[in-house]
PDB file of C-alpha atoms in Angstrom:
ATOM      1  CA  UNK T 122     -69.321  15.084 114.307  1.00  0.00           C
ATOM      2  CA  UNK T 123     -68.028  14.156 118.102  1.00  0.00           C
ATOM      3  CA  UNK T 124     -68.447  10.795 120.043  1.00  0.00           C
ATOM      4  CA  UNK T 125     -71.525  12.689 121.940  1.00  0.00           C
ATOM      5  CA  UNK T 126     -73.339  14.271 118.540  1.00  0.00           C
ATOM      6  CA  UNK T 127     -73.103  10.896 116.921  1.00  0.00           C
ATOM      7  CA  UNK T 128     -74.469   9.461 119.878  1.00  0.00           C
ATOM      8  CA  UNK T 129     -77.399  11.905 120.248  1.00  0.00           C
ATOM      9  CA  UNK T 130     -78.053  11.041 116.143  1.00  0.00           C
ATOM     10  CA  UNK T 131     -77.754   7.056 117.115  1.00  0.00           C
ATOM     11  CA  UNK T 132     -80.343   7.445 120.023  1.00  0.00           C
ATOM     12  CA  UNK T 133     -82.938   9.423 118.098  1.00  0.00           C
ATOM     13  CA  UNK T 134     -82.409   7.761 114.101  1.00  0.00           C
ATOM     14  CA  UNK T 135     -83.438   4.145 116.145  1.00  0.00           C
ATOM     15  CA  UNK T 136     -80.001   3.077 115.729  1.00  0.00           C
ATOM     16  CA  UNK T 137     -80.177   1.180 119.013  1.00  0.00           C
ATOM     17  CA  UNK T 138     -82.163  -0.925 117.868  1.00  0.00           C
ATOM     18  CA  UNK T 139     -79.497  -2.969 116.199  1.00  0.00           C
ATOM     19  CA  UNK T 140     -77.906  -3.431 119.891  1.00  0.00           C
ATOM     20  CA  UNK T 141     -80.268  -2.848 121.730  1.00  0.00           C
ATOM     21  CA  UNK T 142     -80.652  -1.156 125.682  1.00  0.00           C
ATOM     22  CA  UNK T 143     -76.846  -1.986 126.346  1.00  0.00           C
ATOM     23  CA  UNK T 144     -75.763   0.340 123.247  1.00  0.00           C
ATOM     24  CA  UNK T 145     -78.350   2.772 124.605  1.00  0.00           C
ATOM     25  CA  UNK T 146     -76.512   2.345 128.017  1.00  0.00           C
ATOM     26  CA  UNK T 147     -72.739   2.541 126.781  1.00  0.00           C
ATOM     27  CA  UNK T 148     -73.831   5.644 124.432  1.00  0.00           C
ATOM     28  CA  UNK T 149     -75.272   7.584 127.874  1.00  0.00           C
ATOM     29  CA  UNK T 150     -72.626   6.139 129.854  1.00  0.00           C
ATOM     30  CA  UNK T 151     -70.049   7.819 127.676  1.00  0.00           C
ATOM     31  CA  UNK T 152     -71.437  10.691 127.118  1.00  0.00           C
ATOM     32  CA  UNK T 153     -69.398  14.093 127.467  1.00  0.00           C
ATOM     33  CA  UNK T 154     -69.684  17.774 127.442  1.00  0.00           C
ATOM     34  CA  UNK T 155     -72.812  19.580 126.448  1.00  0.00           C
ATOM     35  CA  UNK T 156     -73.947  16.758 123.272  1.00  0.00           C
ATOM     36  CA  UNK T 157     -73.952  14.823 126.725  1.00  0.00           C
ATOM     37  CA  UNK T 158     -77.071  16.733 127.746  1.00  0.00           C
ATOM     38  CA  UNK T 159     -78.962  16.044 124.645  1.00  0.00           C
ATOM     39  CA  UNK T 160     -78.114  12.270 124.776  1.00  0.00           C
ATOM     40  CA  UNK T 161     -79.695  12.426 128.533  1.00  0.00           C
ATOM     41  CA  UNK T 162     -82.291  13.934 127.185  1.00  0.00           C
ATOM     42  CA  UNK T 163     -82.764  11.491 124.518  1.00  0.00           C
ATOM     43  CA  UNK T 164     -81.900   8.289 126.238  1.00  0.00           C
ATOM     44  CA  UNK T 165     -84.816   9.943 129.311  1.00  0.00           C
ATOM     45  CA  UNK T 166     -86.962  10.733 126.714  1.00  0.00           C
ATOM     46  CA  UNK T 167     -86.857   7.034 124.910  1.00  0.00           C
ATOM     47  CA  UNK T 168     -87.185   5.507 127.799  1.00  0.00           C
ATOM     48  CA  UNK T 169     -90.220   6.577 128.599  1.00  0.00           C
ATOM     49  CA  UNK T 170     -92.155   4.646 126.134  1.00  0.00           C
ATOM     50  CA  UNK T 171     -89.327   2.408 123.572  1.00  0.00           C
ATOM     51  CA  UNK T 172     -86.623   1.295 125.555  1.00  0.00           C
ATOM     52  CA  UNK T 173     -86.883  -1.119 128.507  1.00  0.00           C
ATOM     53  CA  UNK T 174     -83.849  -0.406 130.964  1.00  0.00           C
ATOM     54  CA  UNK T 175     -83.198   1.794 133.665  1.00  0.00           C
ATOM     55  CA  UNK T 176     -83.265   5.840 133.609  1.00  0.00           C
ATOM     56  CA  UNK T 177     -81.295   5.632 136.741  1.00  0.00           C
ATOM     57  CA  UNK T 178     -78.039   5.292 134.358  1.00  0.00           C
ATOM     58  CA  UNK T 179     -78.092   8.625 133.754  1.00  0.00           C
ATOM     59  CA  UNK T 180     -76.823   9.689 136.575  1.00  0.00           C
ATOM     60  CA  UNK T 181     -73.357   7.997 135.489  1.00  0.00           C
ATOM     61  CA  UNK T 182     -72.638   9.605 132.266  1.00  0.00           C
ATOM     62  CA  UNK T 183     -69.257  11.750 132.459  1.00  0.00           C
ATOM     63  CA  UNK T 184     -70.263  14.736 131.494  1.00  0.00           C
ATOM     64  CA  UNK T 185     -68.309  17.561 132.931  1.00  0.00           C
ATOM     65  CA  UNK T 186     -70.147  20.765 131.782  1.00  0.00           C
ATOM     66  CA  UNK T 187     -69.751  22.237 135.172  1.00  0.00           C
ATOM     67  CA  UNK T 188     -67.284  23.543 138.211  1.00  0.00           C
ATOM     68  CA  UNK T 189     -68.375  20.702 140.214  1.00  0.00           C
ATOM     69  CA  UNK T 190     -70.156  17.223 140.244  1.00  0.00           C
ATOM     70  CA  UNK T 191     -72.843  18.554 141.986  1.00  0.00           C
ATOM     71  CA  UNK T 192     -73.940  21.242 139.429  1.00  0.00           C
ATOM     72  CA  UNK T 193     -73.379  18.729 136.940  1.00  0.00           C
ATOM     73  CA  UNK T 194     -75.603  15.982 138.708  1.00  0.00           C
ATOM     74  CA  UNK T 195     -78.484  18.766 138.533  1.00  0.00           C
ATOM     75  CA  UNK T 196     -78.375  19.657 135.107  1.00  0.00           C
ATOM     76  CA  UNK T 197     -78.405  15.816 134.268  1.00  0.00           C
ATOM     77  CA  UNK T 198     -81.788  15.012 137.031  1.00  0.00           C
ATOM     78  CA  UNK T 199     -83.341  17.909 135.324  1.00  0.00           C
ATOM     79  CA  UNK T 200     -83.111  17.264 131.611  1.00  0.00           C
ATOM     80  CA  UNK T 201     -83.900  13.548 132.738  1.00  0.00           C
ATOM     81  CA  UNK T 202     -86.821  14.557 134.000  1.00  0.00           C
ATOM     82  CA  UNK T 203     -87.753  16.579 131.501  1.00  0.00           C
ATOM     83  CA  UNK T 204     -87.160  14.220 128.493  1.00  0.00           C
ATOM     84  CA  UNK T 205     -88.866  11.612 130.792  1.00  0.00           C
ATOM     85  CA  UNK T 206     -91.558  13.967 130.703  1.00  0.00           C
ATOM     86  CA  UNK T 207     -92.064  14.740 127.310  1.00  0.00           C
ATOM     87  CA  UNK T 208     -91.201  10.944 126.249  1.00  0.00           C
ATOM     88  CA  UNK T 209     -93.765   9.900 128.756  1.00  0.00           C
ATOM     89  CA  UNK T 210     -96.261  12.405 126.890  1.00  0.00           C
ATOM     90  CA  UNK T 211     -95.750   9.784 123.715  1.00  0.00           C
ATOM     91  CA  UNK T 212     -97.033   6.972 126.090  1.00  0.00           C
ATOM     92  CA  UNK T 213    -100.124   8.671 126.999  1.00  0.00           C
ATOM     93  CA  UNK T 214    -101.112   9.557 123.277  1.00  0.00           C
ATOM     94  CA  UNK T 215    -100.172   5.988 122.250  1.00  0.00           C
ATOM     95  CA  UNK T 216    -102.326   4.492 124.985  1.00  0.00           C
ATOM     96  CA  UNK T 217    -105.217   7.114 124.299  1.00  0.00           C
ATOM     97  CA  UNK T 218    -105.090   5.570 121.196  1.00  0.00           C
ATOM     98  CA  UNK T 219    -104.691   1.617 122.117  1.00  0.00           C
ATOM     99  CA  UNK T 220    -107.985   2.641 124.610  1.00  0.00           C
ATOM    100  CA  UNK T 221    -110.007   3.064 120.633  1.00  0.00           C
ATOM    101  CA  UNK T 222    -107.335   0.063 119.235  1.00  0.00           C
ATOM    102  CA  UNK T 223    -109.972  -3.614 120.331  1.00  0.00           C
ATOM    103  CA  UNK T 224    -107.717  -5.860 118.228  1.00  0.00           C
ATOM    104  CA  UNK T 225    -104.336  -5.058 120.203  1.00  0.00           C
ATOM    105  CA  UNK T 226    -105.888  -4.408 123.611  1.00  0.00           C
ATOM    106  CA  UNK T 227    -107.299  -7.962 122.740  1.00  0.00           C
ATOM    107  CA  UNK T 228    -104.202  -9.243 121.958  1.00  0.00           C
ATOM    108  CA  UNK T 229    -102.569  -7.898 125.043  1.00  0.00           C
ATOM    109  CA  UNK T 230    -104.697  -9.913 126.587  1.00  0.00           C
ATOM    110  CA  UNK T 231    -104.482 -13.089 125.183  1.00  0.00           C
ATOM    111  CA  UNK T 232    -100.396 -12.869 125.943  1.00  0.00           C
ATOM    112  CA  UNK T 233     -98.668 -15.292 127.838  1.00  0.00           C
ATOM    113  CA  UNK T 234     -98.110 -12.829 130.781  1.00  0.00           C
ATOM    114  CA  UNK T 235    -101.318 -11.279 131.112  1.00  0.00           C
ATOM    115  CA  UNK T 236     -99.447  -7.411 130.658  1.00  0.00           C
ATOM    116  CA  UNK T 237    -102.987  -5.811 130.693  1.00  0.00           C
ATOM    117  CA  UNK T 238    -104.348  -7.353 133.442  1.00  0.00           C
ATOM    118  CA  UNK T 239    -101.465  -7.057 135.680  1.00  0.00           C
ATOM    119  CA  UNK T 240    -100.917  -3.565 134.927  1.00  0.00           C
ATOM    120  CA  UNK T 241    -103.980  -2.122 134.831  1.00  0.00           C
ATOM    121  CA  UNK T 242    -104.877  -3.905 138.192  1.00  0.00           C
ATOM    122  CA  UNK T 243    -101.820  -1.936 139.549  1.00  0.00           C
ATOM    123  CA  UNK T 244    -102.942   1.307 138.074  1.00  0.00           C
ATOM    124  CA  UNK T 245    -106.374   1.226 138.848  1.00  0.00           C
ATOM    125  CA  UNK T 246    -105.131   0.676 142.520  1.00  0.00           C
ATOM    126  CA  UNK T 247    -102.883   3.465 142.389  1.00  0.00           C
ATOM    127  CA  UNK T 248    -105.475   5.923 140.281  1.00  0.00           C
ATOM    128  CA  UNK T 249    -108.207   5.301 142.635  1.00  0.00           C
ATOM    129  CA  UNK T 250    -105.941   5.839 145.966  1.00  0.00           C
ATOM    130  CA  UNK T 251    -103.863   8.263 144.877  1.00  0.00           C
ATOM    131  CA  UNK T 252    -104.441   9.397 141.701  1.00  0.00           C
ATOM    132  CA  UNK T 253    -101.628  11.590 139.313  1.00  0.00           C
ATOM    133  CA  UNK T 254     -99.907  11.963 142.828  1.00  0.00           C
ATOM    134  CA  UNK T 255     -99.479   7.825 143.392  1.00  0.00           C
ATOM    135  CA  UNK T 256     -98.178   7.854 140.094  1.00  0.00           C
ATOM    136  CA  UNK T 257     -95.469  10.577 140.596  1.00  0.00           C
ATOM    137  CA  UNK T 258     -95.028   8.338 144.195  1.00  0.00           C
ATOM    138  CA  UNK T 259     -94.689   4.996 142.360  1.00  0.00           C
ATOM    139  CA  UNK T 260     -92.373   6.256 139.458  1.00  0.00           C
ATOM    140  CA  UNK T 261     -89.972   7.413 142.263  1.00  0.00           C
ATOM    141  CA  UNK T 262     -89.048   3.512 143.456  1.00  0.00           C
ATOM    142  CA  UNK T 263     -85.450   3.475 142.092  1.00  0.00           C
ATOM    143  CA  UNK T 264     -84.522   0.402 139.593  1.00  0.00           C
ATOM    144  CA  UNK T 265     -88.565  -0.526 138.786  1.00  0.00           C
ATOM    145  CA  UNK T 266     -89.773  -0.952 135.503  1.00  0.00           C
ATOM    146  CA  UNK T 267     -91.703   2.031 134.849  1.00  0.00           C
ATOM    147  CA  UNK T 268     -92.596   1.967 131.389  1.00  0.00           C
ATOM    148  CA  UNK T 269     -95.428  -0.435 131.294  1.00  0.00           C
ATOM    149  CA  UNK T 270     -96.682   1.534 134.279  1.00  0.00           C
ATOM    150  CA  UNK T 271     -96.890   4.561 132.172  1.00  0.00           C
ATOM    151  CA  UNK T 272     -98.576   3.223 129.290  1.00  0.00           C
ATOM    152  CA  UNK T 273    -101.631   1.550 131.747  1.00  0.00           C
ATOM    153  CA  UNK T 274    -102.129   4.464 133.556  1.00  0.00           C
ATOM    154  CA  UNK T 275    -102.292   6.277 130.151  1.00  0.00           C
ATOM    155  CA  UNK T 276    -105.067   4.341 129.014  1.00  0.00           C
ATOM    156  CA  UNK T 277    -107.241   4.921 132.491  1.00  0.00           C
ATOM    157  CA  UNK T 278    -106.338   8.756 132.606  1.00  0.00           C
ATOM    158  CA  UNK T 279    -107.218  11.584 130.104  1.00  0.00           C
ATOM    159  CA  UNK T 280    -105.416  14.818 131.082  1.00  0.00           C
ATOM    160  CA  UNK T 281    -101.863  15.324 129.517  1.00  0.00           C
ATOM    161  CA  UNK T 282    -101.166  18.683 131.325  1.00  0.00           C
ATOM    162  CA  UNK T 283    -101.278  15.944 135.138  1.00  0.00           C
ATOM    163  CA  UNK T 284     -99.677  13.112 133.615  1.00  0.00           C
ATOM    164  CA  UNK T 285     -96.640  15.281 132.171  1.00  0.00           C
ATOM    165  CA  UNK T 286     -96.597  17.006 135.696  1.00  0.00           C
ATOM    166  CA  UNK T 287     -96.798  13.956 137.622  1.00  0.00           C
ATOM    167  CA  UNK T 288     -94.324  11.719 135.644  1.00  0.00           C
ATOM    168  CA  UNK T 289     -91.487  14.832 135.552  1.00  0.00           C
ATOM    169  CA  UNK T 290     -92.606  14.860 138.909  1.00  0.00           C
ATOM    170  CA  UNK T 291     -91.569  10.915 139.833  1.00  0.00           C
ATOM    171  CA  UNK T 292     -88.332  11.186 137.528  1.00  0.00           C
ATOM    172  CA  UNK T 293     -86.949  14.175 139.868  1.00  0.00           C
ATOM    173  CA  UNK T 294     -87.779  11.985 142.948  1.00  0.00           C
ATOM    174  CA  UNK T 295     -86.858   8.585 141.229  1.00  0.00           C
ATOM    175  CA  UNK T 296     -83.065  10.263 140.230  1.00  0.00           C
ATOM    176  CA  UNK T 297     -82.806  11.809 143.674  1.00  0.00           C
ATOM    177  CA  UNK T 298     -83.730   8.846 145.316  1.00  0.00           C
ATOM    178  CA  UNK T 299     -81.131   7.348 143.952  1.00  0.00           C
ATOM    179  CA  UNK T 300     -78.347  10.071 144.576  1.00  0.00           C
ATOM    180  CA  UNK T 301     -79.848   9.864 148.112  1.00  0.00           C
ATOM    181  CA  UNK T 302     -79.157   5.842 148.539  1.00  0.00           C
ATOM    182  CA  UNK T 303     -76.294   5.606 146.065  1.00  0.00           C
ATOM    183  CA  UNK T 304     -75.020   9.083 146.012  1.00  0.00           C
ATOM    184  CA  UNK T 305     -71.364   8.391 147.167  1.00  0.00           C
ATOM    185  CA  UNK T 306     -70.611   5.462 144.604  1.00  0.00           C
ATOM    186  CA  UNK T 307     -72.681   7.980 141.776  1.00  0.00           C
ATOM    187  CA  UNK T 308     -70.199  10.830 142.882  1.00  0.00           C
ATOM    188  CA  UNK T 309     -67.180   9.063 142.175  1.00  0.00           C
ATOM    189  CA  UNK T 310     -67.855   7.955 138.861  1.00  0.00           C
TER     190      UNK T 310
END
């Protein structure tokens, strides 16, 4: 097994775990050739809903699967995107589920930083003004914690097909946001 197949197996066995996001990060950031793409598409997917660090890193990892950079850059916003997508699909079921769980959305509650009520306050704003399309709009901010974001507007939203739509939607714009503002130092890496 390569550097990039073990890598893919440490992502999705929970491996990480043991050192946490900045394992997560090195494994992505050294990722090569096409085991490259599935660790994108693992690390995207994870993040969604387990890991709490930035899906912009991406965008680093070496991969060289194509004739140029910029091919390359496209294969790696797309399978971001799409393992965001599907990762963020694990999100929405779990907070379906906390909406029917009274003990933990109590708990949530009582914690020190108030996660519910700040989150949902932010989601309800952006649900009511905007709906699925604020949420595609506020997961493109480059470098914001999305994650908790995901799992409030989960539990105040009901239809998978939008929410899937909407957050593959906001990882496209998020990553080429990012090429957009940091493109140059992105390119040379």
């Amino acid at each position: 097994m390569n550097g990039s197949t073990s890598g893919v197996a440490l992502l999705l066995s929970g491996g990480l775990a043991v050192g946490g996001i900045e394992s997560a990060q090195a494994i992505v950031e050294t990722a090569t050739g096409w085991p490259g793409v599935g660790i994108v598409f693992a690390y995207s997917f994870l993040i969604a809903f387990a890991l709490p660090g930035p899906s912009e890193i991406v965008l680093v990892a070496p991969l060289d699967i194509a004739p140029s950079r910029a091919v390359t850059l496209g294969v790696i916003v797309l399978t971001s995107a799409v393992g965001k997508a599907i990762g963020s699909l694990v999100a929405f079921h779990i907070g379906q589920e906390a909406k029917q769980s009274g003990p933990l959305i109590r708990w949530l509650e009582r914690s020190r930083f108030d996660v519910v009520s700040w989150s949902q306050k932010r989601a309800v704003e952006i649900a009511q003004r905007y709906g699925y399309a604020g949420l595609a709009l506020a997961l493109c901010v480059p470098f914001f914690p999305d994650t908790i974001s995901l799992y409030a507007f989960a539990v105040l939203e009901e239809n998978y097909w939008k929410f899937a739509v909407a957050t593959f939607a906001g990882s496209l714009g998020r990553l080429l946001v990012t090429l957009g503002v940091f493109g140059g130092a992105i390119s040379l890496v």
